[in-house]
CSV table of N, CA and C and ligand atoms in Angstrom, one decimal:
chain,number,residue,atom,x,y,z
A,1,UNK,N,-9.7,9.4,-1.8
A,1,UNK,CA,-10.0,8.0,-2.2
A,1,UNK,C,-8.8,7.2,-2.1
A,2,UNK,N,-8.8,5.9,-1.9
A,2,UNK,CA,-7.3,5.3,-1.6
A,2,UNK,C,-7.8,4.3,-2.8
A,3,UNK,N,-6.9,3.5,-3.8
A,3,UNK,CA,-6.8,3.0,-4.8
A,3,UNK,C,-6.5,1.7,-4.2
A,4,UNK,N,-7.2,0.4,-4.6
A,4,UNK,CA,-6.9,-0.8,-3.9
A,4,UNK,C,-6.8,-1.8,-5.3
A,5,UNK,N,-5.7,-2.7,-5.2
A,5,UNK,CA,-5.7,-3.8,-6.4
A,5,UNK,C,-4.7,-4.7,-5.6
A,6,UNK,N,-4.7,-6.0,-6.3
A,6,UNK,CA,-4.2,-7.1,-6.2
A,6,UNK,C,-4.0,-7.8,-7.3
A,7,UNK,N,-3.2,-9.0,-7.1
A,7,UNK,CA,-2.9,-10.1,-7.9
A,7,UNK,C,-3.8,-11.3,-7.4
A,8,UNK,N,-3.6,-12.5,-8.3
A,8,UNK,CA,-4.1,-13.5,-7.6
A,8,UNK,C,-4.3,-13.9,-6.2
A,9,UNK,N,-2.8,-13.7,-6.2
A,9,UNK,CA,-2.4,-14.1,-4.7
A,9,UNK,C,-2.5,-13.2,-3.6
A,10,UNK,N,-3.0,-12.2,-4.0
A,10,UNK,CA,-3.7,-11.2,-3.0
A,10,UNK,C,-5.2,-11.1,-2.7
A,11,UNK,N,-6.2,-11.9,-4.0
A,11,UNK,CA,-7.3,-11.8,-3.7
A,11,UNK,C,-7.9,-11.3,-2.3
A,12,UNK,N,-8.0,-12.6,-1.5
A,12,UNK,CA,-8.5,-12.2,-0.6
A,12,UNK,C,-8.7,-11.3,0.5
A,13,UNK,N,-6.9,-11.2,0.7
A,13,UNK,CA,-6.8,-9.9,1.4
A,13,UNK,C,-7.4,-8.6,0.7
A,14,UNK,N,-7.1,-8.3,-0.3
A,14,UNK,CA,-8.0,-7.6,-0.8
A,14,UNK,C,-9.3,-6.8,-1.0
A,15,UNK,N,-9.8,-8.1,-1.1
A,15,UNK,CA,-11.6,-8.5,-0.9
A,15,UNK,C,-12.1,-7.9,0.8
A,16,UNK,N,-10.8,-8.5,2.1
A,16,UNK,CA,-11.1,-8.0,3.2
A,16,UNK,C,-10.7,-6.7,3.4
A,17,UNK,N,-9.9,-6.1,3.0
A,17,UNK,CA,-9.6,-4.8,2.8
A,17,UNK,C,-10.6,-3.7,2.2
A,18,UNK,N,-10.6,-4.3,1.6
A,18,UNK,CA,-12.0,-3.2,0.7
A,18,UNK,C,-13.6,-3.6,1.8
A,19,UNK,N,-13.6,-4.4,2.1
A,19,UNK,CA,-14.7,-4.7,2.9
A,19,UNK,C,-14.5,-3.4,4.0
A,20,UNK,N,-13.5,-3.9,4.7
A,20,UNK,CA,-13.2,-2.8,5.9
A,20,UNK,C,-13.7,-1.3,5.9
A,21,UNK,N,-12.5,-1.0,4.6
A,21,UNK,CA,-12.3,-0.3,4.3
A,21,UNK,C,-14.1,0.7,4.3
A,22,UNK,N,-15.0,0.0,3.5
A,22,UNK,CA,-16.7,0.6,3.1
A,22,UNK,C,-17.1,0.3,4.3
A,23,UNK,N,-17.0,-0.4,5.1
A,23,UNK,CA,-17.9,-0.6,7.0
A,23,UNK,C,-17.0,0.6,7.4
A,24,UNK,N,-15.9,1.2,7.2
A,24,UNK,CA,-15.2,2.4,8.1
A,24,UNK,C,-15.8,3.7,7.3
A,25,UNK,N,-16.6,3.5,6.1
A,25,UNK,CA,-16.8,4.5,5.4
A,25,UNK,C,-16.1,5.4,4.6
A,26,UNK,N,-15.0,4.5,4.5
A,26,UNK,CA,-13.6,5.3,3.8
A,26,UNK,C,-13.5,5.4,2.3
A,27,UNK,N,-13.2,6.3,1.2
A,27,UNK,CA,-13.7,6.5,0.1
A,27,UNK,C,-12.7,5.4,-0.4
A,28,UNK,N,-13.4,4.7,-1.3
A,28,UNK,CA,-11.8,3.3,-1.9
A,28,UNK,C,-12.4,3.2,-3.1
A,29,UNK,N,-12.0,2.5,-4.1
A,29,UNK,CA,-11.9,2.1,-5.4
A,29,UNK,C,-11.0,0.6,-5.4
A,30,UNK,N,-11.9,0.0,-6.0
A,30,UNK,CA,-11.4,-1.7,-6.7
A,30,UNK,C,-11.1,-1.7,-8.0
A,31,UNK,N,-9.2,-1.4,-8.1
A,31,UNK,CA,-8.9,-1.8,-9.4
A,31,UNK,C,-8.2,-2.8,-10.0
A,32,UNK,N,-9.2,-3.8,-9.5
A,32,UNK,CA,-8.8,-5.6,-9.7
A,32,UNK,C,-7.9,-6.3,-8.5
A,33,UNK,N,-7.2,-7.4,-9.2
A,33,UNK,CA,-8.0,-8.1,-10.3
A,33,UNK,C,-9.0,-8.7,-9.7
A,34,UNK,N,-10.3,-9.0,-10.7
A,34,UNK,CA,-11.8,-9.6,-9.8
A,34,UNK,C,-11.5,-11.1,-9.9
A,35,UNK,N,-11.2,-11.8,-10.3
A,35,UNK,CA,-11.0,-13.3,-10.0
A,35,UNK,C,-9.7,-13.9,-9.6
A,36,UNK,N,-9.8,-15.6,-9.9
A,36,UNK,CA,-8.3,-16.3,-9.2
A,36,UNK,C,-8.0,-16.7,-10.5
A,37,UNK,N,-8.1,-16.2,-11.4
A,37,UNK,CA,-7.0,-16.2,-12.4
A,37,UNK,C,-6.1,-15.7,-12.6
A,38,UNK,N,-4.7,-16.3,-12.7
A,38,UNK,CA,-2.9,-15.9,-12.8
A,38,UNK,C,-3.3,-14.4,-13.9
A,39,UNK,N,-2.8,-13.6,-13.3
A,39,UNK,CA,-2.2,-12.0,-13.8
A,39,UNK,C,-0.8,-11.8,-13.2
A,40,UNK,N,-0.5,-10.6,-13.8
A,40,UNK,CA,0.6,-9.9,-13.8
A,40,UNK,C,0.9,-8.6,-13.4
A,41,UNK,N,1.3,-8.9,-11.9
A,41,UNK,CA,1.6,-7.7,-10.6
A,41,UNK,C,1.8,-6.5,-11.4
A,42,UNK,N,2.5,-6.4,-12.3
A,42,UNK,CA,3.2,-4.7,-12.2
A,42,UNK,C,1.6,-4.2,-13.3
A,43,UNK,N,0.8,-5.0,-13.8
A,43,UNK,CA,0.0,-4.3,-14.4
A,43,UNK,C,-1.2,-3.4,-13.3
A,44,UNK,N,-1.1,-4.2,-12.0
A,44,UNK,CA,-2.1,-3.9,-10.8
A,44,UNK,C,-1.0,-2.6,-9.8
A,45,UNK,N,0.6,-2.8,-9.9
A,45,UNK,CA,0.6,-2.3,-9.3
A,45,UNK,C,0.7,-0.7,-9.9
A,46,UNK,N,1.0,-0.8,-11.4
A,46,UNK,CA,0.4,0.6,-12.3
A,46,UNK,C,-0.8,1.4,-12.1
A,47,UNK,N,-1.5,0.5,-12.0
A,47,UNK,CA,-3.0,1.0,-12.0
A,47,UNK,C,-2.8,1.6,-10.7
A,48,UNK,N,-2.6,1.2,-9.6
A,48,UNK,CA,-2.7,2.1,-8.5
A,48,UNK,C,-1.7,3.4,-8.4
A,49,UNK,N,-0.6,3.0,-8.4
A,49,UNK,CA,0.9,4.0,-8.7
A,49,UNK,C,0.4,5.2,-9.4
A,50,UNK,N,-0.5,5.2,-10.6
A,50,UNK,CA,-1.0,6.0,-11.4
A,50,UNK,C,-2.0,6.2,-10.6
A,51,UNK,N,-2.8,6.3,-10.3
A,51,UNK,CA,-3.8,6.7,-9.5
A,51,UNK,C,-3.2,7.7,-8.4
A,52,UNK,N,-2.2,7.4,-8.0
A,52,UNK,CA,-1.5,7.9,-6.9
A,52,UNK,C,-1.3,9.7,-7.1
A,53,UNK,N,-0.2,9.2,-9.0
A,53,UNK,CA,0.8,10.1,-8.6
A,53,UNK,C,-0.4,11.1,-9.5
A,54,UNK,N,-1.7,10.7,-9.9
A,54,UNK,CA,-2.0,11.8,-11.0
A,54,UNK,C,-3.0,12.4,-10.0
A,55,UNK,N,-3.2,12.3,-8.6
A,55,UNK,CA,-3.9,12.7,-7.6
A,55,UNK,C,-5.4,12.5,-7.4
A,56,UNK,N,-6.1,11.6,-8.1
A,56,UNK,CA,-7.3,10.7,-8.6
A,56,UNK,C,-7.2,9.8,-6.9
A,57,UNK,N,-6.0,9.3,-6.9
A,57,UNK,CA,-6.4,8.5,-5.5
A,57,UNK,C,-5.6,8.8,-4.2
A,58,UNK,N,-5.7,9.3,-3.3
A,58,UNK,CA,-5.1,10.3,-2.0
A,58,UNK,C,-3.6,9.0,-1.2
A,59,UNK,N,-3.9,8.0,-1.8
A,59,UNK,CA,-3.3,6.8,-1.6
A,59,UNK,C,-3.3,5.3,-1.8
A,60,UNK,N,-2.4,4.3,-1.9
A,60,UNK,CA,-2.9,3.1,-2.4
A,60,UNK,C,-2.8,1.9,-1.7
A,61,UNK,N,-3.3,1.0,-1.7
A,61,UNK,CA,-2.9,-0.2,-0.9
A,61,UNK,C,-3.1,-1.5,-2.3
A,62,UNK,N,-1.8,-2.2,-1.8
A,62,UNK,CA,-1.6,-3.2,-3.1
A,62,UNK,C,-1.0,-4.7,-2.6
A,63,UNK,N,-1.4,-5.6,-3.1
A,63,UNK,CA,-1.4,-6.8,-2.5
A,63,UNK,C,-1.0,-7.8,-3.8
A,64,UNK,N,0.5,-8.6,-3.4
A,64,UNK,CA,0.5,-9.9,-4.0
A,64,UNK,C,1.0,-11.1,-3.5
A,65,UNK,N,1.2,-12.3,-3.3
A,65,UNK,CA,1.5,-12.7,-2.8
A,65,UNK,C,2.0,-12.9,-1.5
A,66,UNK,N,3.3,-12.3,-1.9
A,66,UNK,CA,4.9,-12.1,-0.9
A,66,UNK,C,4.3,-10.5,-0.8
A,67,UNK,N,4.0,-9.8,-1.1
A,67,UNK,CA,4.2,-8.1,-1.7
A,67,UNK,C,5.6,-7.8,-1.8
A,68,UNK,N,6.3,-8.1,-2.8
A,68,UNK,CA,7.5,-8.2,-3.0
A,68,UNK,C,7.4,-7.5,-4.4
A,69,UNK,N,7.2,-8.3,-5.1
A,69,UNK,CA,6.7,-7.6,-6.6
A,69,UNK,C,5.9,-6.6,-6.7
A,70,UNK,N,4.9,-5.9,-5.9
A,70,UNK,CA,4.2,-5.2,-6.2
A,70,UNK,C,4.7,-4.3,-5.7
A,71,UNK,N,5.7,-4.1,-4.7
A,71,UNK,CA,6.6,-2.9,-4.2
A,71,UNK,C,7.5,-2.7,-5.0
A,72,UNK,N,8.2,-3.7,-5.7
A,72,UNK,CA,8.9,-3.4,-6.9
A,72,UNK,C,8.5,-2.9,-8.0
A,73,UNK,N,7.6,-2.7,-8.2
A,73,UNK,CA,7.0,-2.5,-9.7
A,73,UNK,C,6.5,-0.6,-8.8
A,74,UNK,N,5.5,-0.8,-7.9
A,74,UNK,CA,5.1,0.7,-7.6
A,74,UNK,C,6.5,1.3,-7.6
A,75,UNK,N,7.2,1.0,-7.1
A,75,UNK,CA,8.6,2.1,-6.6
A,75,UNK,C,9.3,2.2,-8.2
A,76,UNK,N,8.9,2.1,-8.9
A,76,UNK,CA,9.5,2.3,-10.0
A,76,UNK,C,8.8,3.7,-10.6
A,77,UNK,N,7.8,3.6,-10.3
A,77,UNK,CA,7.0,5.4,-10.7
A,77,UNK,C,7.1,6.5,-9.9
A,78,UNK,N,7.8,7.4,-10.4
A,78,UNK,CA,8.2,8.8,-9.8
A,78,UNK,C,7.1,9.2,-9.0
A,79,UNK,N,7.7,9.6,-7.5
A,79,UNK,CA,6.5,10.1,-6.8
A,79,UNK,C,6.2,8.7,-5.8
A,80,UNK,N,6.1,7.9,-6.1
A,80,UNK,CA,5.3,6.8,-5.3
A,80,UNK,C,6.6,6.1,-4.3
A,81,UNK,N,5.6,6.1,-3.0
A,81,UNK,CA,6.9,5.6,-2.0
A,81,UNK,C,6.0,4.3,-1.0
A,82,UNK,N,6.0,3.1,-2.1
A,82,UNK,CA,5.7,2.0,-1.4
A,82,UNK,C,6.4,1.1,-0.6
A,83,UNK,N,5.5,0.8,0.7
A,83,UNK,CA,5.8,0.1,1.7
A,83,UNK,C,5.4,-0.9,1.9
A,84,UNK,N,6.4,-2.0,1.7
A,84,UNK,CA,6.0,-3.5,2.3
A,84,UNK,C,5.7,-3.8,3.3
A,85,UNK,N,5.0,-4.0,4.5
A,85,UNK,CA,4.6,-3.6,5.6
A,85,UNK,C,4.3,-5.3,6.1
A,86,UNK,N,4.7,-5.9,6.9
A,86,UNK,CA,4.4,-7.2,8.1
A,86,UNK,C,3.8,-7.2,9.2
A,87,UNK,N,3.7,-6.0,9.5
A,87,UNK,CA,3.4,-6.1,11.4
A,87,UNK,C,3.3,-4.8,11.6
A,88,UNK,N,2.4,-4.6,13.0
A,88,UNK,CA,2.2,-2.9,13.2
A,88,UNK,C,3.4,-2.0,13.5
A,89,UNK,N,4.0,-2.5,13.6
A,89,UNK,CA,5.4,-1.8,13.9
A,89,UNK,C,5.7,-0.9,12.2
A,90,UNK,N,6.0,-2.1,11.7
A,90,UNK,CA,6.5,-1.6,10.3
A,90,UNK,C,5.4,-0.6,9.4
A,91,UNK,N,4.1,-0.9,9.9
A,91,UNK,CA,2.6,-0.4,9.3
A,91,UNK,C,2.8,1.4,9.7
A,92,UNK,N,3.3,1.4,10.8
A,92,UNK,CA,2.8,2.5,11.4
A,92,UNK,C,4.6,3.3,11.2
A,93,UNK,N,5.3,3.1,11.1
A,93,UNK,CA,7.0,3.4,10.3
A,93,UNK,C,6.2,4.0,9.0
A,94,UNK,N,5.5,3.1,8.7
A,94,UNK,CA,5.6,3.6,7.1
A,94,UNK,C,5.0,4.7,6.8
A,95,UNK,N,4.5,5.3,7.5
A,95,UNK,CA,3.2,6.5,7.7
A,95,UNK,C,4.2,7.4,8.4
A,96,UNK,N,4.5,7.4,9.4
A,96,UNK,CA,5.5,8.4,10.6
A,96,UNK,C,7.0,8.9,9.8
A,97,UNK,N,7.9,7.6,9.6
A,97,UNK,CA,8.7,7.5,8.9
A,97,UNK,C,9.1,7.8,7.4
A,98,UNK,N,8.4,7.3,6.6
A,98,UNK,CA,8.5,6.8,5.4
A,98,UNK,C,7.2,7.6,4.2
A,99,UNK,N,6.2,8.6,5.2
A,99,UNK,CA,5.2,9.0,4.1
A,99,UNK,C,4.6,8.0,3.2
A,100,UNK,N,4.5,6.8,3.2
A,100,UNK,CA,4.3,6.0,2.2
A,100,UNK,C,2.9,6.3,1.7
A,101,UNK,N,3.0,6.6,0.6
A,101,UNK,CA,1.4,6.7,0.0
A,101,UNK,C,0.6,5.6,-0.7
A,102,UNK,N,1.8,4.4,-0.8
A,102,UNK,CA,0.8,3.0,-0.7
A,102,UNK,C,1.7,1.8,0.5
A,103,UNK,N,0.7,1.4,0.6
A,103,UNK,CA,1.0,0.5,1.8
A,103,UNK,C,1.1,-1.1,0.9
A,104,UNK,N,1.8,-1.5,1.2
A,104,UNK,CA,1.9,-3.4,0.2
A,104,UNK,C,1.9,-4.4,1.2
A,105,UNK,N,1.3,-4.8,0.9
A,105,UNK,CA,1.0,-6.6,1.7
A,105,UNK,C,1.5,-8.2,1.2
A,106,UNK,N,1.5,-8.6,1.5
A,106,UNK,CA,1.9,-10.5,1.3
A,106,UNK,C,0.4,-11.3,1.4
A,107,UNK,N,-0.1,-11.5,0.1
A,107,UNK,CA,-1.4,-12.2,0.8
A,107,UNK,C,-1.3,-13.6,0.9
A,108,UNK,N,-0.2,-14.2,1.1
A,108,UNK,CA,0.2,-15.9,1.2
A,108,UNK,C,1.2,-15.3,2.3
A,109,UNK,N,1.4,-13.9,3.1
A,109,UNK,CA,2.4,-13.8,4.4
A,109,UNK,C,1.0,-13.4,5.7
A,110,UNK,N,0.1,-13.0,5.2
A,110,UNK,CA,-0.7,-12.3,6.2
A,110,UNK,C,-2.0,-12.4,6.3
A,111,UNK,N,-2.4,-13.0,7.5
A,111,UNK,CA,-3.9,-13.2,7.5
A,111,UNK,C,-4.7,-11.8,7.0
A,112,UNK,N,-6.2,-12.5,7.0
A,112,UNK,CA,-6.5,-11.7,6.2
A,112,UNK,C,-7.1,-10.5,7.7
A,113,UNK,N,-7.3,-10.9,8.9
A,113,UNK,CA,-7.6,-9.9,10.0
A,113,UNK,C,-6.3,-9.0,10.1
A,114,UNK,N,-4.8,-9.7,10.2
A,114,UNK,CA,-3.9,-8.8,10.0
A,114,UNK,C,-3.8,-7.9,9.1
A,115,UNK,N,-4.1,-8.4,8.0
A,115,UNK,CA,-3.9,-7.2,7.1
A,115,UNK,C,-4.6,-5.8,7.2
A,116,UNK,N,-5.8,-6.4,8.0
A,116,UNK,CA,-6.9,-5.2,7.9
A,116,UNK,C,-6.5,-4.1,9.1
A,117,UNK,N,-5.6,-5.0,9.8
A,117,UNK,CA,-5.5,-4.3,11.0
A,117,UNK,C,-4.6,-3.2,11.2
A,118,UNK,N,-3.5,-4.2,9.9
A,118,UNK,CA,-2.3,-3.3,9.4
A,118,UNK,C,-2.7,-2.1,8.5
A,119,UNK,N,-3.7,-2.0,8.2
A,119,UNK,CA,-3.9,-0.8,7.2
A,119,UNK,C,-4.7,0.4,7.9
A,120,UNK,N,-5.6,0.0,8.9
A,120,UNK,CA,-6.2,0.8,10.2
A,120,UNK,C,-4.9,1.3,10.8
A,121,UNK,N,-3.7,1.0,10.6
A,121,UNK,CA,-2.7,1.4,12.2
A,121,UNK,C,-1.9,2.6,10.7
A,122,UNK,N,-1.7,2.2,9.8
A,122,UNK,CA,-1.2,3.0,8.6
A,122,UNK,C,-1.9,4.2,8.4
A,123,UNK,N,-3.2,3.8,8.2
A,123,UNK,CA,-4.2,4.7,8.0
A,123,UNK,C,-4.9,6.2,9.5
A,124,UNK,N,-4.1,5.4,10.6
A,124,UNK,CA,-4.5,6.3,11.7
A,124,UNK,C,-3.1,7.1,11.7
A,125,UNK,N,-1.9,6.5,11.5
A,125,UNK,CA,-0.6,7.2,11.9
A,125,UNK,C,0.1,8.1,10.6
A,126,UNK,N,0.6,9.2,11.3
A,126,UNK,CA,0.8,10.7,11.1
A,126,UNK,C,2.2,10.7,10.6
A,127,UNK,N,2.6,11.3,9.2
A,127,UNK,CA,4.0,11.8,9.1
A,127,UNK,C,4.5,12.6,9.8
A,128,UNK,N,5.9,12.1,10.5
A,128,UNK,CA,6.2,13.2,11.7
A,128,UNK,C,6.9,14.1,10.9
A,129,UNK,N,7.2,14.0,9.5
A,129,UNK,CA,8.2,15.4,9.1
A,129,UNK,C,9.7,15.3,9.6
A,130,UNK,N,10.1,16.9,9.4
A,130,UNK,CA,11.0,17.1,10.3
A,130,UNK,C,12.3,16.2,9.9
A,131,UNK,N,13.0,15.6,10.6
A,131,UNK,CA,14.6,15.0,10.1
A,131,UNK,C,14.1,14.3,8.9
A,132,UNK,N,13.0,13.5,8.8
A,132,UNK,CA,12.6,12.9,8.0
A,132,UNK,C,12.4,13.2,6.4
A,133,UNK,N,12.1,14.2,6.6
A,133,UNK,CA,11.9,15.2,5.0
A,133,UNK,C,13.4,15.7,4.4
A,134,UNK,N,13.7,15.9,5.3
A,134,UNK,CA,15.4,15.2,4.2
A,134,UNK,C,15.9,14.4,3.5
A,135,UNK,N,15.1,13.0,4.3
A,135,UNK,CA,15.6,12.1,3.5
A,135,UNK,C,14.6,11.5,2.4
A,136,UNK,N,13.3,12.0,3.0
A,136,UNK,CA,12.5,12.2,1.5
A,136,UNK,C,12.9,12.7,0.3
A,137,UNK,N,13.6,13.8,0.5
A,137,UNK,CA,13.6,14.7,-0.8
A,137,UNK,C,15.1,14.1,-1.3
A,138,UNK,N,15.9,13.5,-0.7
A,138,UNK,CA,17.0,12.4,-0.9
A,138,UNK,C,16.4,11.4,-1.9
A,139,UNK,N,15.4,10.7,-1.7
A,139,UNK,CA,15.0,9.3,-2.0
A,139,UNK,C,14.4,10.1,-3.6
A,140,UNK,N,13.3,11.5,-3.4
A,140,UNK,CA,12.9,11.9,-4.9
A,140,UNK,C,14.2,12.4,-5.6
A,141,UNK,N,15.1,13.0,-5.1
A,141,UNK,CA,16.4,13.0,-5.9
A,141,UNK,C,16.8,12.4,-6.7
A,142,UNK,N,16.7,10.7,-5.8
A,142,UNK,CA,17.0,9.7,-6.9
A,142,UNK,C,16.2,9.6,-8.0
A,143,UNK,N,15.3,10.2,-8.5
A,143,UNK,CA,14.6,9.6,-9.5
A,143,UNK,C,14.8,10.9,-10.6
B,201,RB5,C1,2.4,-14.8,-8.2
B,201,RB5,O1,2.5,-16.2,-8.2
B,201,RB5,C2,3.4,-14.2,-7.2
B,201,RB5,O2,4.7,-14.3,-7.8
B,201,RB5,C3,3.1,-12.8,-6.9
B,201,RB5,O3,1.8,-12.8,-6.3
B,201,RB5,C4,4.0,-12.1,-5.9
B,201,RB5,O4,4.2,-12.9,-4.8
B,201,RB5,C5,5.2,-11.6,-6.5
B,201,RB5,O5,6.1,-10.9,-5.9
């Protein structure tokens, strides 16, 4: 199951994300927020982070604004290695590269077809391991 939430300013990316996400047939979960009323990122990006690390959701995707804050707040829970992602380049790093188990977006940086496109290129590409798992187990060190 991948765990999906936003802030305000992620709504709609969001909304198209989870759309996708159920036409691809892919198992997801909506955990907020449901309207355009002003909340508070780190509460949305807990809810997923937790879902993450207690194994309830196989991965997350999280949306605010900038996704600036919402990468800040997930990377603060042990275990969780979120990526702010722009473009397929950086989408498909964060998967190969980086293992990221949530993917973060800008929903006032990224259309909403980009986003969706960015999460297909995430969601298709493969951790390559290898030199890389060193510096994984570097990064859980730090915590
Ligand atoms: C909310 O206005 C905005 O600050 C938030 O969505 C996000 O961009 C924070 O990093």
């Amino acid at each position: 199951m991948i765990a999906v939430a936003s802030d305000h300013g992620g709504l709609e990316l969001k909304n198209a994300i989870l759309a996708f996400l159920r036409d691809q047939q892919i198992d997801c979960a909506d955990l907020g927020t449901d309207g355009t009323a002003s909340v508070d990122y780190p509460d949305y990006a807990e809810k997923v982070a937790r879902a993450v690390t207690a194994g309830v959701a196989q991965a997350g995707i999280l949306i605010c604004g900038t996704g600036i804050g919402m990468s800040i707040a997930a990377n603060k829970i042990p275990g969780i290695r979120a990526a702010l992602v722009h473009d397929e380049f950086t989408a498909q790093m964060a998967a190969e590269h980086n293992d990221a188990n949530i993917l973060v977006m800008g929903g006032r940086v990224l259309a909403a077809e980009q986003a969706v496109r960015l999460v297909d290129v995430w969601l298709t590409s493969r951790y390559e391991g290898g030199r890389h798992q060193q510096r994984l187990d570097k990064i859980a060190a730090l915590e």
